[in-house]
Amino acid sequence: MPSQIKTSVVESPSVRCVFGDIFGADLPARWQAFLARQTVPISAVKGGNDFYFNYAQLPEQAPDGASNLLEQMTWALLTHPDYDQVIWPLSNSIDNSRPLCLVPLKNHGRRSVMASGFIGLSRNEPHDSGRSPIPKTLCFSHALIAGKTQHTSARLSLSRHLKNKLSPEQKSFLKRKADALRELMTPPKITRTQATEYPLALAKSWHAEFIRPDLALNPKLTVHEPRIPVLIATHWLELGGAEKFAVDLVKALPKERYAVYVTTDIASFNHWQTDIIEHVEAVFHLPGFLPDHAVPVFYEYLIRSRHIRLLHLHHAARAYDALRHIRRFHPRLQILDSLHIVELPPNDGGYAEASARRFEAFINHHHVISQFLKNFLTQRWQIQDNKISVIYLNVDSHYFDPERVAKGQIRHALNIPDQACLVGFLGRFSAQKQPLKFIEAAQLLQQRWQQSGATRPLVFLMVGSGLLESEIKRAIRRARGTTILLHPQLQDTRPVYRDCDVLMMPSANEGLALVSYEAMAMQTPIFFTDVGAQSELLPAEFLIDNSAPLAKKFADAMWPYLIDAEKRRHAGVTMRRHICEHHTHEQTISQLLALYEHLLSQA
C-alpha cells in the first residue's frame, strides 16, 4: 500500500477503511458516528477476500436515513462477482423515496462523483497507486459498481498447508462439513417421475455457486430484546389495496413490542417508504442490490441476522419463492401471508392460488380479507379451517370522515359547478377495473338526464392512471355531449369522495375493494359490480350483476339516486354507520395483533 495512504480499522479487524492525503482529510467525526451505526461486513465468500472501505472528499455533514448502506453495498459485491468495487456518490446523497437500480454512468458522471466525493467498498485493496479508483463504472442510483474481476467459483477443498496442521479428527469433521456443503450446492439427479411428483422436496433452494454468507453485524442493529423482530415482505410501496394494508399495518404495530423490517420485491420509486421510515428498523429494496438468484439467500440471511420470529408476506412473489430455502434453515419461524383476491385468467388465481398450490407446506397461517377467500382455500384446496383467519381490511373512520374534509376542493380545482351532480370513478385505468364501461354508462345517464329536463349539469370524473389511459381519452372524445373529466391519481383521495355525489365502479374482478370501505366511511353512495366479496360489505341494491348489458344495468340502478338528493343522503349516512359499527381500522389492527401473538406463542 502506498506510504501516503493511512489505514484504520472500523468495528472489525477484517474490514480495512482506507483514506488519506490523495483523497483529502481524515474521516470527519459525524461520518465516523454514521458508519458506527451501520452494519459492518467481514470477509465471507469468494476466496476469503477482505473488504476495504475508502472515503473521498467527505463533507462535514453525514447523511440522514441511510440505514444499512454498507450492508447493501456488501451484498452487491457478494452477489456480483464480476465487479470488485461498490461506490456511493455523495453528489446524489440519499433519497429515501428512490430505490437502487442498475443504470450506466457516463464519463461526466464519473468526474462528478470524483469531484464531489464518495464512499467506496472494494473486494480487494482498492489502491495500489494514486490513480483513479473508478476506471469503469455502473451506477446503482446511489451506489456504483466499478471494475471487473475474473469470476471464480467457490472452493470446497482444504489447502495442503492447512491439512498438515490438522489432526485426523479435525480432518474428518471438516470433510463431513465440506461434503454436506457440496451436496447442497450440487444439482440433484432425479428421474422424470420424481420431478413431477415431488417438485418442492427435490428443488435446490439457492444458486449452485453461492455459499451461505455470514457477515459480522453491529450488535446494536440486531439485538432487539425485549422487542420481537418481524419481517414484512411486500410487492412494493406504491398505490394499491394490498400495499396500503401493509403500510397501515407497519405504522400501527407498537414499536415497544415489535422491531419491524420491510422488504420490497419489485423495482419501483416506492413513494410510500416515507410513510413508514420512522416506524421500522430498516427497509431493503431487494432489486437495487441483488440479482434474482440471490434473493432467497438474502431472505434467509436477513431472518438469521435479525433473529426474525415472524415473516408476514403481502403479495411478495420473490418472498414466496424463497420460502423453501427459508424453511430449510428456519423450521420454527412463523410464516403468515395475507391474501386479497382470486385473480382471473391469465393470472390463474393470483397469489391465493399460488399460496395454496405451491407454498402451502411452508406457511403456518393464512390471513384472508373475506369469507369468500376462506371458502376458496377450504373448498378448492382443502386447507384446514383453523389455519385461516378472516380479518377484513376495514378503514380508518376517523381519517375518512366527511366532517374533517372541506367540501368543494376537487370541484374548485376542476371548475365543476357547486350545483352539478358529480359521478366519480376512482381506481387504476386497467382492464380489471373496466373504466370503459364507466364511460358507456355515463353516456346512457347523460341521455336520461337530458330527457328528464334537469337544469343542473351532470358531470363525470375519472381519477386514476394506468395502461388504458390513452384508450380512455379516445373514448371520452367520442362521447360528445357527455362531460367526462380526468384527474391523475391522488395520495389523499378524501376530497374526491367528499365532492362526488355517487361513485360507480364496474370492476370485472375484486377481492373486497378498499375504495368501497373508504367511500362508505366518507358517506358517499357507491355502486359496484357483484364480484369477489363485494356482497360481504355492500347492500344488495348497490350491487350490479356482472353481465351484459353492464352499462345499462349500472345506469338503471343509479338513476333514482341521481335525481333524489335525500335518497343519496340517507344511503350515505347508513353506509357510514355500518362502517363505524363493523369495519373500523382499530378492529383490524386488534385482530391482527391477536393473530401475531397467537402465532408467536406456537413457535
XYZ file of C-alpha atoms in Angstrom:
603
model
C 0.000 0.000 0.000
C 1.481 3.442 -0.846
C 3.004 5.322 2.068
C 0.690 8.285 1.725
C -2.351 6.075 2.401
C -3.318 5.797 6.071
C -5.160 2.668 7.185
C -7.684 2.407 10.005
C -9.938 -0.365 11.274
C -13.656 0.213 11.892
C -15.637 -2.217 14.105
C -13.994 -5.397 12.774
C -10.335 -6.320 12.084
C -11.457 -7.973 8.861
C -12.577 -4.642 7.400
C -9.993 -2.029 6.468
C -11.034 1.572 5.960
C -8.701 3.437 3.625
C -8.476 7.206 3.415
C -5.606 9.609 3.087
C -3.914 12.564 1.506
C -4.713 11.643 -2.078
C -8.400 11.891 -1.203
C -8.348 14.692 1.342
C -8.697 14.839 5.103
C -9.341 12.011 7.541
C -12.882 10.836 8.230
C -14.980 13.623 9.836
C -16.423 12.890 13.261
C -20.038 12.882 12.036
C -19.136 10.308 9.394
C -17.415 8.126 11.987
C -20.622 8.161 14.031
C -22.688 7.460 10.921
C -20.591 4.424 9.953
C -20.568 3.150 13.534
C -24.353 2.808 13.273
C -24.038 0.805 10.079
C -23.832 -2.906 9.569
C -20.185 -3.917 9.288
C -19.301 -6.695 6.813
C -16.379 -9.103 7.127
C -14.678 -11.392 4.639
C -17.127 -14.170 3.904
C -17.025 -15.730 0.450
C -15.246 -15.998 -2.880
C -11.789 -16.971 -1.699
C -11.903 -15.158 1.633
C -11.015 -11.691 0.335
C -11.172 -8.879 2.836
C -13.409 -5.912 2.115
C -11.933 -2.443 2.225
C -13.647 0.905 2.681
C -12.275 4.122 1.293
C -13.606 7.625 1.744
C -13.026 10.550 -0.563
C -13.717 14.239 -0.042
C -16.454 13.744 2.528
C -18.280 16.914 3.607
C -18.650 17.574 7.306
C -22.324 16.580 7.427
C -23.226 12.891 7.410
C -26.359 11.789 5.517
C -29.631 11.017 7.244
C -31.789 7.962 6.647
C -29.036 5.764 5.203
C -29.583 2.742 7.418
C -27.810 -0.442 6.334
C -25.976 1.288 3.492
C -22.737 -0.683 3.917
C -24.640 -3.937 4.298
C -26.411 -3.441 0.977
C -23.137 -2.423 -0.679
C -21.544 -5.610 0.675
C -24.328 -7.746 -0.753
C -23.912 -6.011 -4.093
C -20.292 -7.199 -4.051
C -21.108 -10.704 -2.849
C -23.739 -11.294 -5.496
C -21.972 -9.625 -8.435
C -18.613 -11.451 -8.672
C -17.749 -9.679 -11.933
C -17.268 -6.399 -10.068
C -14.703 -5.543 -7.422
C -15.873 -2.208 -6.064
C -19.135 -0.571 -4.984
C -19.231 3.198 -4.607
C -21.865 5.521 -3.170
C -21.608 9.049 -4.651
C -22.118 11.938 -2.275
C -23.366 14.134 -5.107
C -26.630 12.164 -5.066
C -26.844 11.927 -1.273
C -29.546 9.522 -0.090
C -33.135 9.842 -1.213
C -35.462 7.571 0.765
C -38.136 7.711 -1.910
C -35.941 6.095 -4.575
C -34.718 2.502 -4.705
C -31.356 1.460 -6.017
C -31.347 0.429 -9.663
C -28.633 -0.600 -12.098
C -28.077 2.044 -14.781
C -24.989 3.071 -16.793
C -22.961 6.016 -15.552
C -21.433 8.190 -18.274
C -17.976 9.750 -18.207
C -19.198 13.110 -16.973
C -20.986 11.302 -14.142
C -17.735 9.646 -13.067
C -15.985 13.002 -12.995
C -18.786 14.443 -10.888
C -18.516 11.574 -8.418
C -14.753 12.005 -8.114
C -15.111 15.750 -7.641
C -17.866 15.634 -5.024
C -16.673 12.574 -3.107
C -17.829 9.043 -2.428
C -17.821 6.077 -0.073
C -16.244 3.019 -1.670
C -16.347 -0.663 -0.747
C -13.845 -2.924 -2.530
C -13.407 -6.676 -2.761
C -9.601 -6.308 -2.595
C -7.290 -3.449 -1.665
C -8.673 -0.588 -3.750
C -5.410 1.325 -4.250
C -2.002 0.243 -5.429
C -1.255 3.645 -6.893
C -2.590 7.155 -6.907
C -4.672 6.516 -9.995
C -8.415 6.961 -10.111
C -10.231 4.019 -8.421
C -13.134 4.265 -10.886
C -11.862 3.178 -14.316
C -15.206 1.688 -15.369
C -18.405 2.420 -13.563
C -22.002 1.249 -13.334
C -24.427 3.216 -11.217
C -26.798 1.707 -8.637
C -28.637 5.035 -8.431
C -26.951 5.817 -5.119
C -24.321 3.057 -5.212
C -21.883 2.470 -8.040
C -20.220 -0.724 -9.136
C -16.854 -0.394 -10.825
C -14.093 -2.581 -12.207
C -14.468 -6.189 -13.333
C -12.710 -9.166 -11.762
C -12.366 -12.717 -13.012
C -15.226 -14.918 -11.844
C -14.163 -17.850 -9.673
C -16.494 -20.466 -8.234
C -16.434 -21.263 -4.524
C -13.768 -23.775 -3.428
C -14.561 -26.583 -1.014
C -11.190 -28.359 -0.824
C -8.692 -27.832 2.003
C -5.233 -26.485 1.223
C -2.219 -28.780 1.720
C -0.700 -26.320 4.183
C -3.830 -26.466 6.327
C -4.198 -30.239 6.076
C -0.706 -30.754 7.520
C -1.706 -28.883 10.670
C -4.960 -30.762 11.308
C -5.500 -33.835 13.429
C -7.327 -36.827 11.856
C -10.431 -35.941 13.871
C -10.349 -32.351 12.616
C -9.859 -33.506 9.040
C -12.808 -35.885 9.319
C -15.011 -33.181 10.806
C -14.124 -30.664 8.087
C -14.570 -33.271 5.360
C -18.097 -34.010 6.580
C -18.868 -30.295 6.589
C -17.422 -29.872 3.098
C -19.331 -32.884 1.782
C -22.570 -31.533 3.230
C -21.953 -28.149 1.651
C -21.046 -29.738 -1.682
C -24.273 -31.756 -1.576
C -26.293 -28.609 -1.038
C -24.528 -26.878 -3.906
C -24.825 -29.757 -6.384
C -27.968 -30.056 -8.532
C -29.783 -33.290 -7.686
C -30.023 -36.256 -10.050
C -33.702 -37.111 -10.263
C -35.947 -39.099 -12.532
C -38.676 -37.524 -14.613
C -41.287 -39.198 -12.389
C -39.698 -37.783 -9.243
C -39.535 -34.316 -10.759
C -43.253 -34.463 -11.498
C -44.385 -35.913 -8.166
C -42.064 -34.183 -5.717
C -41.019 -30.837 -7.219
C -40.764 -28.960 -3.911
C -38.834 -31.592 -1.982
C -36.288 -32.085 -4.759
C -35.762 -28.487 -5.828
C -32.483 -26.982 -4.672
C -33.057 -23.711 -2.957
C -30.225 -21.424 -3.963
C -27.758 -20.657 -6.705
C -25.280 -23.525 -7.084
C -22.164 -21.346 -6.850
C -23.184 -19.271 -3.855
C -22.067 -20.146 -0.328
C -24.349 -19.231 2.562
C -22.702 -15.988 3.762
C -22.024 -14.772 7.286
C -21.498 -11.066 7.883
C -20.406 -9.523 11.173
C -23.114 -7.089 12.239
C -23.143 -4.236 14.679
C -24.906 -5.776 17.731
C -26.911 -2.584 18.193
C -28.656 -3.394 14.917
C -29.532 -6.981 15.750
C -30.336 -7.149 19.468
C -33.972 -6.122 19.915
C -34.923 -7.612 23.274
C -37.480 -7.371 24.691
C -38.990 -6.466 21.312
C -39.941 -9.161 18.798
C -38.325 -8.871 15.333
C -40.810 -9.305 12.463
C -40.273 -9.075 8.717
C -42.933 -7.591 6.416
C -42.313 -8.690 2.803
C -44.114 -6.510 0.250
C -44.511 -6.335 -3.516
C -43.581 -2.637 -3.468
C -44.550 0.523 -1.599
C -46.824 2.048 -4.220
C -50.530 2.800 -4.585
C -52.624 -0.350 -4.197
C -55.026 -2.022 -1.782
C -52.655 -4.764 -0.594
C -49.809 -2.273 -0.297
C -51.968 0.231 1.607
C -52.911 -2.507 4.046
C -49.230 -3.408 4.576
C -48.242 0.233 5.117
C -51.085 0.817 7.591
C -50.110 -2.342 9.474
C -46.459 -1.292 9.744
C -47.482 2.104 11.104
C -49.865 0.518 13.624
C -47.524 -2.139 15.062
C -46.429 -0.990 18.548
C -42.727 -0.064 18.426
C -42.274 -1.046 22.062
C -43.408 -4.582 21.179
C -42.101 -5.198 17.632
C -38.900 -4.424 15.734
C -40.123 -4.244 12.133
C -38.133 -4.824 8.938
C -39.587 -4.330 5.458
C -38.519 -5.661 2.054
C -39.765 -4.826 -1.437
C -39.594 -7.289 -4.324
C -40.165 -5.146 -7.411
C -38.142 -2.179 -8.696
C -40.144 0.982 -8.124
C -39.903 4.507 -6.773
C -41.624 3.218 -3.589
C -43.339 6.509 -2.815
C -44.839 5.202 0.418
C -41.460 4.494 2.035
C -41.527 7.966 3.561
C -44.747 6.994 5.373
C -43.127 4.095 7.229
C -39.463 5.052 7.624
C -39.981 6.270 11.208
C -41.759 3.037 12.150
C -39.188 0.461 11.002
C -35.639 -0.640 11.744
C -34.742 -0.735 8.044
C -36.203 -1.069 4.547
C -34.434 -3.236 1.957
C -35.328 -2.673 -1.707
C -34.019 -6.006 -2.969
C -33.902 -5.297 -6.746
C -31.481 -2.454 -6.081
C -28.571 -4.568 -4.930
C -29.422 -8.240 -5.564
C -29.674 -10.400 -8.686
C -32.735 -12.638 -8.781
C -30.883 -15.840 -7.886
C -29.562 -14.311 -4.636
C -32.929 -13.175 -3.254
C -33.666 -16.444 -1.364
C -30.158 -16.382 0.119
C -30.614 -12.806 1.291
C -34.021 -13.518 2.831
C -32.517 -16.382 4.835
C -29.587 -14.186 5.855
C -31.882 -11.340 6.924
C -34.019 -13.679 9.034
C -30.919 -15.224 10.614
C -29.027 -11.986 11.243
C -32.024 -10.129 12.746
C -33.390 -13.161 14.625
C -36.747 -12.732 12.873
C -39.529 -14.669 14.582
C -42.433 -13.902 12.240
C -42.465 -13.391 8.463
C -45.596 -11.748 7.012
C -45.989 -11.830 3.215
C -48.073 -9.230 1.357
C -48.251 -10.269 -2.315
C -44.432 -10.572 -2.393
C -43.662 -13.008 -5.215
C -39.925 -13.322 -4.539
C -40.516 -13.864 -0.850
C -42.883 -16.717 -1.709
C -40.244 -18.224 -3.992
C -37.715 -18.005 -1.138
C -39.890 -19.963 1.314
C -38.441 -23.392 0.551
C -34.955 -22.018 1.188
C -36.047 -20.195 4.351
C -37.758 -23.285 5.744
C -34.600 -25.358 5.227
C -32.786 -23.283 7.840
C -35.646 -21.894 9.948
C -38.211 -24.622 10.650
C -39.591 -22.789 13.712
C -40.098 -19.438 12.008
C -43.767 -18.439 11.908
C -44.851 -17.606 8.344
C -48.102 -15.760 7.662
C -49.437 -14.489 4.353
C -52.238 -12.031 3.579
C -54.433 -12.874 0.585
C -56.744 -10.344 -1.052
C -58.148 -11.623 -4.344
C -58.610 -14.630 -6.623
C -57.304 -13.331 -9.939
C -58.943 -14.056 -13.282
C -57.055 -15.632 -16.232
C -54.384 -15.214 -17.446
C -53.202 -14.798 -13.851
C -54.839 -18.091 -12.876
C -55.917 -17.317 -9.345
C -53.063 -14.992 -8.458
C -51.439 -15.131 -5.047
C -54.341 -17.003 -3.448
C -53.970 -19.866 -5.923
C -50.164 -19.874 -5.780
C -50.092 -19.780 -1.986
C -52.298 -22.857 -1.718
C -50.921 -24.793 -4.690
C -47.174 -24.162 -4.380
C -46.360 -22.893 -0.894
C -48.929 -24.344 1.493
C -46.361 -26.703 3.070
C -44.189 -23.778 4.173
C -46.893 -21.476 5.596
C -48.184 -21.608 9.170
C -51.289 -19.481 8.687
C -53.284 -17.555 6.088
C -54.905 -14.197 6.696
C -57.700 -13.559 4.182
C -59.748 -10.391 3.800
C -63.109 -12.056 3.174
C -65.180 -15.149 3.796
C -65.186 -15.605 0.014
C -61.416 -16.202 0.079
C -61.660 -18.547 3.027
C -64.204 -20.629 1.120
C -61.834 -20.679 -1.854
C -58.995 -22.100 0.251
C -61.089 -24.616 2.171
C -63.280 -25.862 -0.676
C -60.849 -25.810 -3.594
C -57.659 -26.706 -1.713
C -58.997 -28.444 1.421
C -56.936 -26.235 3.720
C -57.948 -26.718 7.334
C -60.359 -24.158 8.734
C -58.160 -23.470 11.780
C -55.274 -22.449 9.519
C -57.211 -19.474 8.095
C -58.281 -16.217 9.737
C -60.800 -13.843 8.153
C -59.833 -10.280 9.064
C -61.409 -7.571 6.931
C -59.258 -4.701 5.655
C -61.618 -2.091 7.086
C -60.859 1.625 7.171
C -59.790 4.424 9.495
C -63.205 6.013 10.018
C -61.658 8.955 11.887
C -59.424 9.823 8.939
C -62.121 9.097 6.339
C -64.727 11.340 7.930
C -66.638 13.836 5.743
C -66.782 16.291 8.644
C -62.971 16.560 8.610
C -62.647 17.368 4.882
C -63.584 20.706 3.363
C -66.213 20.376 0.651
C -65.532 21.705 -2.851
C -61.766 21.146 -3.189
C -61.973 18.963 -6.309
C -64.861 20.920 -7.794
C -62.933 24.167 -7.403
C -59.732 22.681 -8.874
C -61.587 21.371 -11.960
C -64.119 24.214 -12.316
C -67.075 21.934 -11.630
C -70.149 23.965 -10.591
C -71.276 23.525 -6.994
C -74.805 22.671 -8.140
C -73.644 19.955 -10.585
C -74.377 16.290 -9.909
C -70.946 14.621 -9.836
C -70.462 10.888 -10.530
C -66.994 9.509 -9.820
C -64.686 6.632 -10.736
C -61.603 6.060 -8.574
C -59.016 3.417 -9.432
C -56.433 2.094 -11.861
C -57.107 2.501 -15.556
C -56.766 -1.235 -16.175
C -58.841 -3.994 -17.740
C -59.744 -5.319 -14.286
C -61.429 -2.048 -13.308
C -63.291 -1.722 -16.665
C -63.138 2.092 -16.907
C -64.545 1.972 -20.445
C -67.788 0.578 -19.001
C -67.927 3.667 -16.807
C -67.827 5.825 -19.942
C -70.588 3.758 -21.581
C -72.808 4.111 -18.511
C -72.021 7.840 -18.353
C -73.366 8.316 -21.873
C -76.585 6.452 -21.027
C -77.085 8.513 -17.877
C -76.429 11.750 -19.777
C -79.151 10.845 -22.297
C -81.661 10.221 -19.493
C -80.562 13.425 -17.771
C -81.326 15.487 -20.863
C -84.642 13.716 -21.440
C -85.696 14.381 -17.835
C -85.379 18.137 -18.354
C -82.932 18.546 -15.446
C -81.465 22.047 -15.367
C -78.292 21.473 -13.353
C -75.225 19.923 -15.026
C -74.316 16.228 -14.816
C -70.537 15.711 -14.642
C -68.452 12.525 -14.581
C -64.976 12.382 -13.023
C -62.370 9.635 -13.501
C -59.455 9.720 -11.046
C -56.508 7.409 -11.640
C -53.876 6.331 -14.136
C -52.818 3.194 -15.941
C -52.289 1.339 -19.192
C -55.719 2.183 -20.615
C -55.323 5.940 -20.259
C -54.854 6.596 -23.995
C -57.850 4.438 -24.880
C -59.932 6.205 -22.234
C -59.058 9.605 -23.692
C -60.140 8.432 -27.147
C -63.421 7.102 -25.742
C -64.065 10.419 -23.984
C -63.537 12.322 -27.240
C -66.092 10.067 -28.924
C -68.607 10.605 -26.091
C -69.728 14.004 -27.349
C -72.289 15.738 -25.194
C -71.161 13.927 -22.029
C -68.882 15.845 -19.663
C -66.183 13.407 -18.504
C -63.128 14.818 -16.732
C -59.816 13.097 -15.966
C -57.600 13.654 -12.941
C -54.337 11.872 -12.011
C -54.323 9.552 -9.018
C -54.137 11.304 -5.652
C -52.259 10.494 -2.467
C -55.204 11.833 -0.457
C -58.463 10.664 -2.021
C -60.813 12.113 0.605
C -61.612 15.308 -1.363
C -62.819 13.115 -4.257
C -65.202 11.180 -2.018
C -66.319 14.412 -0.362
C -67.255 16.123 -3.630
C -68.783 13.184 -5.524
C -72.496 12.586 -5.154
C -72.224 8.945 -6.245
C -69.405 6.539 -7.197
C -69.645 3.954 -9.975
C -67.140 1.030 -10.023
C -67.784 -1.525 -12.822
C -64.853 -3.848 -11.957
C -64.567 -7.239 -13.637
C -62.968 -8.698 -10.516
C -62.115 -7.644 -6.957
C -61.210 -9.074 -3.619
C -63.027 -6.655 -1.386
C -62.118 -3.259 -2.759
C -60.591 -0.695 -0.420
C -62.424 2.057 -2.307
C -65.682 0.532 -1.027
C -64.672 0.961 2.613
C -63.376 4.482 2.034
C -66.423 5.695 0.087
C -68.821 4.283 2.677
C -66.839 5.892 5.517
C -66.968 9.208 3.629
C -70.773 8.871 3.368
C -70.680 8.610 -0.445
C -73.035 6.031 -2.021
C -71.059 3.593 -4.178
C -72.358 1.172 -6.828
C -70.209 -1.874 -7.573
C -70.328 -4.965 -9.736
C -71.234 -8.025 -7.677
C -67.804 -9.669 -7.914
C -65.430 -11.231 -5.408
C -66.521 -10.490 -1.859
C -68.259 -7.159 -2.519
C -71.537 -8.649 -1.267
C -69.962 -9.066 2.189
C -69.852 -5.281 2.529
C -72.340 -3.548 0.215
C -76.164 -3.796 0.375
C -77.801 -5.723 -2.471
C -79.333 -2.608 -4.073
C -75.827 -1.216 -4.701
C -74.508 -4.414 -6.325
C -74.789 -4.831 -10.101
C -74.826 -8.250 -11.732
C -71.622 -8.620 -13.742
C -73.219 -9.496 -17.075
C -74.321 -7.763 -20.275
C -75.603 -5.154 -20.749
C -73.472 -3.979 -17.806
C -73.516 -0.248 -18.584
C -77.325 -0.206 -18.806
C -77.636 -2.110 -15.519
C -75.484 0.496 -13.784
C -77.493 3.330 -15.311
C -80.791 1.759 -14.218
C -79.625 1.175 -10.630
C -78.046 4.605 -10.199
C -80.757 6.753 -11.763
C -83.053 7.004 -8.698
C -80.102 8.238 -6.624
C -79.010 10.833 -9.165
C -82.392 12.552 -9.202
C -83.115 12.335 -5.456
C -80.668 14.150 -3.130
C -82.456 12.940 0.010
C -82.172 9.328 -1.149
C -78.431 9.826 -1.635
C -78.031 11.442 1.780
C -79.892 8.657 3.564
C -77.862 5.957 1.774
C -74.596 7.699 2.657
C -75.498 8.056 6.341
C -76.490 4.384 6.520
C -73.241 3.287 4.877
C -71.067 5.313 7.252
C -72.950 3.991 10.268
C -72.310 0.422 9.084
C -68.582 1.132 8.716
C -68.292 2.746 12.153
C -70.042 -0.192 13.805
C -68.465 -3.132 11.983
C -65.433 -2.192 9.879
C -63.046 0.142 11.673
C -59.280 0.228 11.365
C -58.966 -0.400 15.104
C -60.819 -3.703 14.748
C -58.448 -4.861 12.008
C -55.296 -3.998 13.946
C -56.626 -5.540 17.147
C -57.435 -8.807 15.374
C -54.097 -8.894 13.540
C -52.112 -8.248 16.716
C -54.012 -11.068 18.394
C -53.133 -13.317 15.437
C -49.455 -12.287 15.684
C -49.373 -13.160 19.383
C -51.095 -16.488 18.769
C -48.597 -17.479 16.074
C -45.606 -16.376 18.145
C -46.848 -18.459 21.058
C -46.757 -21.521 18.764
C -43.090 -21.071 17.794
